XYZ file of C-alpha atoms in Angstrom:
590
model
C 84.596 136.833 70.765
C 88.374 136.907 71.163
C 90.397 134.031 72.642
C 90.354 135.408 76.187
C 86.573 135.895 76.093
C 86.151 132.448 74.580
C 88.162 130.781 77.329
C 86.226 132.719 79.939
C 82.997 131.447 78.403
C 84.313 127.922 78.602
C 85.234 128.363 82.231
C 81.759 129.621 83.044
C 80.154 126.718 81.211
C 78.504 129.059 78.742
C 79.464 126.941 75.747
C 76.981 124.272 76.762
C 74.140 126.664 76.064
C 75.086 126.673 72.395
C 75.029 122.868 72.027
C 72.243 121.119 70.226
C 70.287 118.472 72.160
C 72.216 115.797 70.294
C 75.503 117.354 71.336
C 74.329 117.630 74.920
C 73.258 114.005 75.190
C 75.216 112.355 72.387
C 78.349 111.385 74.289
C 81.952 112.422 74.642
C 83.560 115.410 72.941
C 84.851 114.810 69.431
C 85.896 117.372 66.830
C 85.672 115.438 63.563
C 89.421 115.857 63.062
C 91.000 114.353 59.949
C 94.540 112.946 60.120
C 97.448 115.137 59.083
C 99.670 113.746 56.291
C 102.302 111.232 57.305
C 105.888 112.046 56.523
C 108.394 109.735 54.917
C 109.392 106.931 57.339
C 112.710 107.601 59.029
C 113.962 104.071 58.386
C 115.740 104.112 61.732
C 115.733 100.831 63.675
C 113.503 100.563 66.711
C 115.037 98.217 69.259
C 111.917 97.433 71.334
C 109.710 94.505 70.317
C 106.498 93.627 72.159
C 104.860 90.223 72.582
C 101.680 89.549 74.548
C 102.684 86.897 77.105
C 99.609 87.183 79.348
C 98.390 83.625 78.739
C 101.872 82.176 79.201
C 102.236 84.226 82.391
C 98.989 82.824 83.832
C 96.804 85.911 83.313
C 93.900 84.045 81.709
C 90.798 85.216 83.585
C 88.740 87.795 81.659
C 88.037 91.232 83.109
C 84.239 91.386 83.105
C 82.737 94.748 82.248
C 79.102 94.857 81.171
C 77.578 92.702 78.412
C 79.935 91.148 75.893
C 78.257 92.463 72.709
C 76.687 95.783 73.701
C 76.924 98.648 76.178
C 73.514 99.788 77.339
C 74.763 102.234 79.987
C 77.769 104.517 80.145
C 78.967 102.762 83.315
C 79.478 99.593 81.231
C 81.593 101.410 78.657
C 84.248 103.087 80.806
C 86.219 100.067 81.948
C 88.865 100.270 84.646
C 92.510 100.629 85.492
C 95.293 98.161 86.303
C 98.273 98.300 88.654
C 101.866 97.197 88.851
C 102.899 97.062 92.520
C 105.297 95.209 94.816
C 102.896 94.318 97.616
C 105.319 91.911 99.363
C 108.535 93.952 98.962
C 110.465 91.173 97.216
C 111.742 93.438 94.434
C 109.473 91.975 91.747
C 106.367 93.620 90.345
C 103.067 91.984 91.177
C 99.796 92.750 89.398
C 96.458 94.033 90.698
C 93.556 93.907 88.254
C 90.238 95.628 88.796
C 86.948 94.245 87.565
C 83.443 95.335 86.749
C 80.309 93.261 86.722
C 76.964 93.168 84.886
C 73.684 94.800 85.795
C 71.795 91.525 85.909
C 73.804 90.395 88.911
C 77.001 88.662 90.061
C 79.126 87.014 87.385
C 81.048 83.876 88.261
C 84.754 84.628 88.494
C 84.352 88.392 88.142
C 86.464 89.890 90.910
C 89.404 92.179 91.472
C 92.494 89.959 91.279
C 95.957 90.031 92.853
C 98.712 88.097 91.084
C 102.039 87.340 92.756
C 105.138 87.450 90.564
C 106.857 84.021 90.579
C 110.111 85.547 89.277
C 110.145 83.211 86.279
C 107.837 85.083 83.908
C 104.678 83.653 85.483
C 102.199 84.816 88.116
C 100.056 83.065 90.726
C 96.528 84.237 91.567
C 96.593 84.953 95.326
C 93.344 86.936 95.468
C 91.530 84.651 97.881
C 94.542 84.254 100.164
C 95.118 88.030 100.226
C 91.534 88.919 101.164
C 90.953 91.008 98.050
C 88.017 89.093 96.536
C 85.388 91.644 95.600
C 82.837 91.979 92.828
C 81.264 95.220 91.670
C 81.952 98.284 89.553
C 85.597 99.156 90.213
C 87.187 101.920 88.150
C 90.398 103.495 89.437
C 93.256 102.425 91.683
C 96.037 104.203 93.522
C 98.863 102.521 95.445
C 100.901 104.006 98.278
C 101.956 103.503 101.898
C 99.406 105.756 103.609
C 100.377 104.632 107.137
C 104.165 104.619 106.541
C 104.610 101.039 107.765
C 106.718 99.954 104.796
C 104.003 98.122 102.825
C 101.958 99.546 99.989
C 98.227 99.939 100.540
C 95.523 99.978 97.861
C 92.651 102.414 97.346
C 90.002 101.623 94.722
C 87.486 104.109 93.332
C 84.162 102.517 92.443
C 80.402 102.839 92.109
C 78.517 103.159 94.431
C 81.243 103.213 97.134
C 85.046 103.421 97.119
C 87.196 101.196 99.341
C 90.598 101.219 101.058
C 92.697 98.110 101.708
C 95.439 98.230 104.334
C 98.409 95.975 103.599
C 99.026 93.843 106.675
C 102.594 93.013 105.657
C 102.017 89.253 105.605
C 100.481 88.864 102.158
C 96.974 89.827 103.304
C 94.899 93.001 103.155
C 92.120 94.356 105.374
C 89.234 96.535 104.179
C 89.501 99.592 106.435
C 87.231 101.941 104.467
C 84.807 102.487 107.332
C 87.498 102.656 110.010
C 89.323 105.277 107.923
C 86.175 107.439 107.698
C 86.089 107.123 103.917
C 82.493 105.909 103.604
C 80.432 108.609 101.901
C 76.680 109.127 102.027
C 74.648 108.021 99.043
C 75.968 106.572 95.810
C 78.895 108.160 94.004
C 80.814 107.147 90.903
C 84.469 107.405 91.870
C 86.910 107.458 88.946
C 90.358 109.011 89.151
C 92.102 108.680 92.497
C 95.602 109.425 93.679
C 97.614 109.586 96.861
C 99.201 113.015 97.301
C 101.014 114.617 100.226
C 99.606 118.039 99.465
C 100.699 119.649 102.764
C 104.159 117.979 102.996
C 103.547 116.594 106.468
C 104.981 113.191 105.502
C 101.587 111.485 105.250
C 99.718 110.596 102.083
C 96.425 112.383 101.549
C 93.792 111.249 99.066
C 92.239 112.956 96.025
C 89.197 111.393 94.326
C 87.433 112.531 91.173
C 83.869 111.680 90.171
C 82.287 111.242 86.760
C 78.495 111.564 86.716
C 75.563 111.022 89.041
C 74.522 107.521 88.020
C 71.413 105.421 88.676
C 70.446 102.472 86.491
C 66.784 103.257 87.044
C 67.037 106.928 86.064
C 69.276 106.894 82.980
C 67.627 105.678 79.759
C 68.939 102.442 78.275
C 70.415 102.483 74.765
C 67.723 103.244 72.196
C 65.284 104.920 74.589
C 66.465 108.487 74.014
C 66.805 109.528 70.345
C 69.382 112.193 71.295
C 71.792 109.472 72.479
C 73.363 108.461 69.187
C 76.719 108.341 67.426
C 76.936 108.411 63.644
C 73.171 107.944 63.606
C 73.329 104.745 65.670
C 71.584 104.606 69.094
C 74.184 104.356 71.872
C 74.367 104.684 75.643
C 73.683 108.141 77.045
C 76.287 110.472 78.479
C 78.256 112.050 79.789
C 76.762 115.179 78.261
C 73.243 115.625 79.503
C 73.992 113.761 82.752
C 74.718 115.482 86.064
C 78.463 115.987 86.684
C 80.146 115.844 90.111
C 82.900 117.661 91.978
C 86.165 116.007 93.099
C 87.016 115.489 96.768
C 90.169 115.786 98.883
C 90.793 113.914 102.143
C 93.508 114.812 104.647
C 95.437 112.006 106.336
C 95.146 112.494 110.116
C 98.060 110.172 110.894
C 95.964 107.823 113.048
C 94.477 105.700 110.268
C 91.613 108.108 109.591
C 90.968 110.810 107.009
C 89.122 114.136 107.124
C 87.197 115.616 104.201
C 88.915 118.922 103.367
C 87.259 119.436 99.978
C 85.733 122.750 100.986
C 88.604 123.934 103.181
C 91.175 123.329 100.429
C 89.007 125.051 97.777
C 89.072 121.890 95.649
C 85.312 121.905 96.009
C 85.034 125.469 94.729
C 85.109 124.339 91.083
C 81.992 123.752 89.057
C 80.953 120.070 88.823
C 82.610 118.345 85.886
C 82.992 114.938 84.224
C 86.208 113.967 86.005
C 88.197 110.909 84.971
C 91.937 110.348 85.527
C 93.661 112.319 88.286
C 97.426 112.705 88.695
C 99.526 114.506 91.283
C 102.975 115.885 90.486
C 105.064 118.998 91.077
C 104.608 120.532 87.653
C 106.176 123.916 88.387
C 109.188 122.803 90.417
C 108.307 124.724 93.555
C 108.294 121.637 95.781
C 104.510 121.381 96.119
C 102.405 118.901 94.156
C 99.746 120.072 91.757
C 96.701 117.926 90.946
C 95.673 117.596 87.304
C 92.276 116.158 86.400
C 91.335 114.976 82.906
C 87.705 115.881 82.299
C 85.446 114.368 79.672
C 83.678 116.822 77.358
C 84.493 119.746 79.651
C 87.716 121.701 80.218
C 90.225 119.775 82.320
C 91.219 121.119 85.736
C 94.630 121.983 87.163
C 94.755 122.619 90.891
C 97.811 124.692 91.774
C 99.099 123.973 95.256
C 99.675 127.255 97.089
C 101.569 125.554 99.908
C 99.132 126.707 102.582
C 96.540 123.952 102.265
C 94.659 125.832 99.549
C 94.470 125.047 95.814
C 93.752 127.494 93.004
C 92.199 126.087 89.833
C 94.363 127.424 86.957
C 93.640 125.051 84.091
C 92.831 127.741 81.543
C 95.715 130.005 82.552
C 98.189 127.120 82.373
C 97.105 125.939 78.937
C 96.147 122.447 80.185
C 92.368 122.897 80.260
C 91.727 122.866 76.502
C 93.589 122.324 73.244
C 95.391 124.971 71.214
C 92.104 125.875 69.511
C 90.544 126.642 72.890
C 88.220 123.645 72.694
C 87.387 121.121 75.407
C 88.153 117.487 74.571
C 87.136 114.086 75.935
C 89.917 113.870 78.520
C 90.597 110.193 79.337
C 94.166 109.328 80.339
C 97.079 111.442 81.547
C 100.788 110.718 81.188
C 103.477 112.841 82.831
C 107.034 112.739 81.479
C 109.833 114.743 79.894
C 109.562 113.974 76.178
C 112.031 116.680 75.087
C 114.570 116.015 77.882
C 114.778 119.615 79.041
C 114.249 118.797 82.724
C 110.612 119.944 82.793
C 107.591 117.661 83.189
C 105.363 117.549 80.112
C 101.825 116.176 79.758
C 100.061 113.824 77.330
C 96.267 113.526 77.497
C 94.207 111.064 75.443
C 90.827 111.742 73.864
C 87.920 110.396 71.787
C 87.949 109.230 68.164
C 88.187 111.817 65.413
C 90.324 113.925 67.685
C 94.003 113.960 68.519
C 95.706 113.136 71.766
C 97.073 116.370 73.234
C 100.788 116.764 73.931
C 101.586 119.744 76.140
C 105.147 121.020 76.418
C 106.103 122.556 79.744
C 107.614 126.002 79.146
C 108.129 126.715 82.849
C 106.250 128.625 85.533
C 103.222 126.328 85.191
C 102.646 127.292 81.576
C 102.162 124.718 78.819
C 101.853 124.890 75.040
C 99.972 122.407 72.871
C 102.586 120.949 70.479
C 100.477 118.023 69.251
C 100.613 118.849 65.552
C 104.213 120.049 65.584
C 105.258 116.807 67.279
C 103.604 114.690 64.592
C 100.795 113.177 66.654
C 98.107 114.574 64.355
C 98.503 111.601 62.011
C 96.498 109.384 64.394
C 92.956 110.558 65.265
C 91.196 107.287 64.399
C 90.639 105.672 67.770
C 89.033 106.263 71.151
C 92.163 106.496 73.290
C 92.670 105.684 76.967
C 95.670 104.620 79.086
C 98.909 106.305 78.045
C 102.543 106.798 78.926
C 105.571 108.955 78.144
C 108.280 106.330 78.638
C 111.532 105.301 76.950
C 110.681 101.919 75.457
C 113.926 101.289 73.551
C 116.398 102.816 76.035
C 117.802 105.277 73.491
C 117.521 108.173 75.944
C 114.442 109.689 74.288
C 111.043 108.987 75.922
C 108.490 107.516 73.532
C 104.691 107.785 73.569
C 102.244 104.897 73.898
C 98.495 104.591 74.381
C 95.773 101.970 74.199
C 92.479 102.258 72.352
C 88.975 100.832 72.122
C 85.490 102.038 71.266
C 82.751 102.835 73.775
C 80.001 101.971 71.302
C 80.255 98.356 69.985
C 76.924 98.784 68.204
C 78.318 101.345 65.768
C 80.624 99.026 63.806
C 77.636 96.979 62.599
C 76.481 100.037 60.654
C 79.842 101.767 60.178
C 82.637 99.146 59.945
C 85.143 102.005 59.685
C 84.535 102.551 63.424
C 85.420 99.124 64.907
C 84.937 98.293 68.565
C 88.333 96.611 68.982
C 91.312 98.585 67.775
C 95.138 98.386 67.973
C 97.618 100.012 70.323
C 99.396 103.226 69.327
C 103.148 103.743 69.643
C 105.095 106.830 68.621
C 108.885 106.578 68.734
C 110.773 109.715 69.704
C 112.974 111.017 66.874
C 114.407 113.864 68.947
C 113.948 117.545 68.284
C 110.359 117.387 69.522
C 109.304 115.061 66.674
C 107.642 111.646 66.808
C 107.008 108.880 64.281
C 104.151 106.396 64.589
C 105.324 102.778 64.573
C 102.723 101.105 62.391
C 105.043 98.091 62.084
C 108.359 97.048 63.508
C 107.510 97.135 67.215
C 106.348 93.538 67.524
C 103.059 91.718 66.989
C 101.365 92.915 70.192
C 101.111 96.519 69.000
C 98.773 95.669 66.142
C 96.538 93.256 68.073
C 93.001 94.626 68.467
C 91.099 94.871 71.756
C 88.690 97.206 73.524
C 91.263 98.387 76.052
C 91.119 100.923 78.876
C 93.749 101.010 81.651
C 97.489 100.627 81.004
C 100.421 100.400 83.409
C 104.148 100.528 82.665
C 106.854 98.615 84.516
C 109.654 96.068 84.306
C 107.866 92.907 85.493
C 110.734 90.569 84.541
C 113.571 92.771 85.845
C 115.510 92.733 82.585
C 116.069 96.462 82.191
C 113.287 97.496 79.841
C 109.690 98.604 80.230
C 106.795 96.167 79.799
C 103.119 97.105 79.569
C 100.023 95.751 81.378
C 96.666 96.462 79.704
C 93.006 96.019 80.689
C 90.804 94.597 77.909
C 87.023 94.675 78.297
C 85.492 91.174 78.660
C 88.834 89.560 77.790
C 91.902 88.562 79.758
C 94.404 91.385 80.225
C 97.392 91.823 77.958
C 100.934 91.694 79.297
C 103.257 93.098 76.668
C 106.769 91.850 77.301
C 109.399 94.165 75.892
C 112.382 92.441 74.308
C 114.675 95.403 73.838
C 118.126 94.749 72.387
C 120.770 97.217 71.288
C 118.767 100.271 72.222
C 121.079 101.610 74.889
C 121.783 101.686 78.596
C 119.376 102.434 81.416
C 119.118 103.456 85.058
C 116.304 102.790 87.526
C 115.766 104.890 90.639
C 113.714 103.770 93.629
C 113.154 106.231 96.475
C 112.322 105.705 100.143
C 111.228 108.708 102.138
C 112.022 109.397 105.792
C 111.023 113.004 106.422
C 108.874 112.626 103.318
C 106.137 110.011 103.012
C 107.746 106.584 102.869
C 106.604 105.955 99.277
C 108.308 109.223 98.217
C 105.185 110.062 96.202
C 105.603 113.616 94.967
C 109.368 113.453 94.460
C 110.901 114.600 91.165
C 114.058 112.885 89.907
C 116.216 114.475 87.219
C 118.885 112.380 85.498
C 121.711 114.008 83.541
C 123.299 111.789 80.884
C 125.357 112.817 77.889
C 123.936 116.157 76.808
C 120.417 115.360 78.034
C 118.524 116.124 81.224
C 115.369 114.123 81.870
C 112.930 114.516 84.766
C 110.327 112.085 86.054
C 107.859 112.284 88.918
C 107.116 109.617 91.502
C 103.343 109.233 91.166
C 100.673 107.109 92.800
C 98.432 106.969 89.714
C 98.473 107.999 86.045
C 97.620 106.690 82.561
C 93.889 105.866 82.666
C 92.927 105.137 86.295
C 96.087 102.994 86.651
C 99.331 102.601 88.615
C 102.764 102.072 87.106
C 106.064 100.830 88.518
C 107.232 103.343 91.131
C 110.841 102.516 90.257
C 111.560 105.326 87.789
C 113.130 104.052 84.563
C 115.485 106.237 82.515
C 116.844 105.142 79.142
C 120.372 106.491 78.781
C 121.233 105.721 75.162
C 125.016 105.393 74.842
C 125.788 106.941 78.238
C 127.376 104.575 80.765
C 127.175 106.936 83.750
C 124.678 109.524 84.925
C 124.178 112.135 87.601
C 120.945 112.143 89.602
C 119.211 115.090 91.235
C 116.318 114.436 93.634
C 113.754 116.866 94.961
C 112.097 115.021 97.836
C 108.464 115.685 98.799
C 109.712 117.249 102.025
C 111.469 119.930 99.984
C 114.962 118.532 100.574
C 117.318 118.240 97.593
C 119.976 115.639 96.939
C 122.564 115.124 94.181
C 124.334 111.874 93.297
C 127.262 111.944 90.872
C 128.712 109.412 88.445
C 126.262 106.534 88.916
C 126.918 103.519 86.710
C 124.323 102.525 84.118
C 122.287 99.306 83.882
C 121.458 99.221 87.581
C 118.601 99.821 89.972
C 119.656 102.195 92.726
C 117.624 102.583 95.909
C 117.997 105.962 97.563
C 116.861 106.629 101.113
C 116.177 110.208 102.089
C 119.113 111.673 104.055
C 121.092 108.414 103.665
C 121.994 108.358 99.953
C 122.242 105.154 97.910
C 121.465 102.224 100.204
C 121.492 99.444 97.598
C 122.499 98.813 94.002
C 121.117 95.917 91.986
C 122.225 94.700 88.582
C 119.504 92.879 86.671
C 120.469 89.799 84.688
C 118.552 89.314 81.451
C 116.301 86.278 81.716
C 116.151 84.586 78.337
C 113.168 82.494 77.381
C 110.531 84.264 79.458
């Protein structure tokens, strides 16, 4: 068959008929890819250095997720996301950590946790005081002000039920899931979730993806089904061979309640799939947010927003459904950014071991090309990869690439030590010209530390002008990678507040012009792997000391700001311009 016929077969699900039983039940998609040759190191200095300061910061409680030495069920292997948020509006990033549990019952200390930033490099656990104590199987998180009262609310996707917390504005939260009409019938495994104002009415709607139909009593435990194996080792079953689910879309009614518009919007018209991370961003620049869903072992989905309340699924046509070979991958995490600084939003999607992450360059008009190998990312197919980001880590004006890794099958390394359960982080520095170089050394000790990681969030927790990284580690405390960036260049942060748009300005696109570069970023409510990053957009400027800023607000309004000085956080209010400017002072010794 030719390429067009092949892609049509994928879309119809016909490829599954040609899989062996082992392929159908054996786990996530992998292609047996070997690494491409590494080029000669550039020798250029990299000015960002990362140190894990989680213990020093007070983040010492482990994130419980299944047994510590094995993973009998796929639900124990998937882990969860993390969030940077400013829940009390004091200008400092706080931390919200999700948690799983264990099948045998409640685990002491296993709960979602909220940590307040003490502004001195440390955090205080305020979970009990905030009303957020909860144990269970949490997976994804999205943060946004759904009721436009000025305080960010929290939605968590979970099994068997999701839940919504309304921020009361006094340091406490209230579970309003039932009052918001978000309780669903039966058990569902919610994964990716994101706030999105899909109809531009100024209120945040809610998109939720689902993974598989899961029941502990109906899915065989590791070793019970001979088809569930990896490298000849019995492992947990799925997702292939398990029943997939469709995503759902809820419309915000403006009175604290939501209405299921999955069918009406045509989001529910797609075939069920193994949905994981969901992101919402205006990928074609028409002022309406698309929804992109990373799917495991099946083609990923791109819902194009028509602007009339209806979405068309155009993943295959756009180039974002499969890789350049026309093959589905094990879609895990999604990063949105402008790696080539051409003013268009590009996409990075992470995948399983023995496969490459996929870097898609936006060529305009909602068309993307897979440039993974040309960019140099093909040198690193060794790890199962999860939370990711396209973010300028050294402030040189060129966004870098980062992702976290960790196996889903801890049993395998006992037979095949070349497939370890805990693996290092991956960092590619941007060399310009569409090329990247993996930083095997020289980026600080935290990059090479090994963990079984899942979610990752990016933000400036210490307000010193560079990007730090928060990481979920299975059955360990989280990692907080402090970035000590020196000499890498100037920066500009942009925080938006909507008026006609939703107050969180989720869905806005900000383009910063500096020197000869033009870089765009989207204000998003979720990304990476089931995680939430700092909503203050961070732009490295390199040697530029001023920049121009163009804003496309979610309402469709456009705004241009000229000659803004570098090394500042500017807050822009829709229709009012810059309402505050803050200069961060580097805090030594944190």
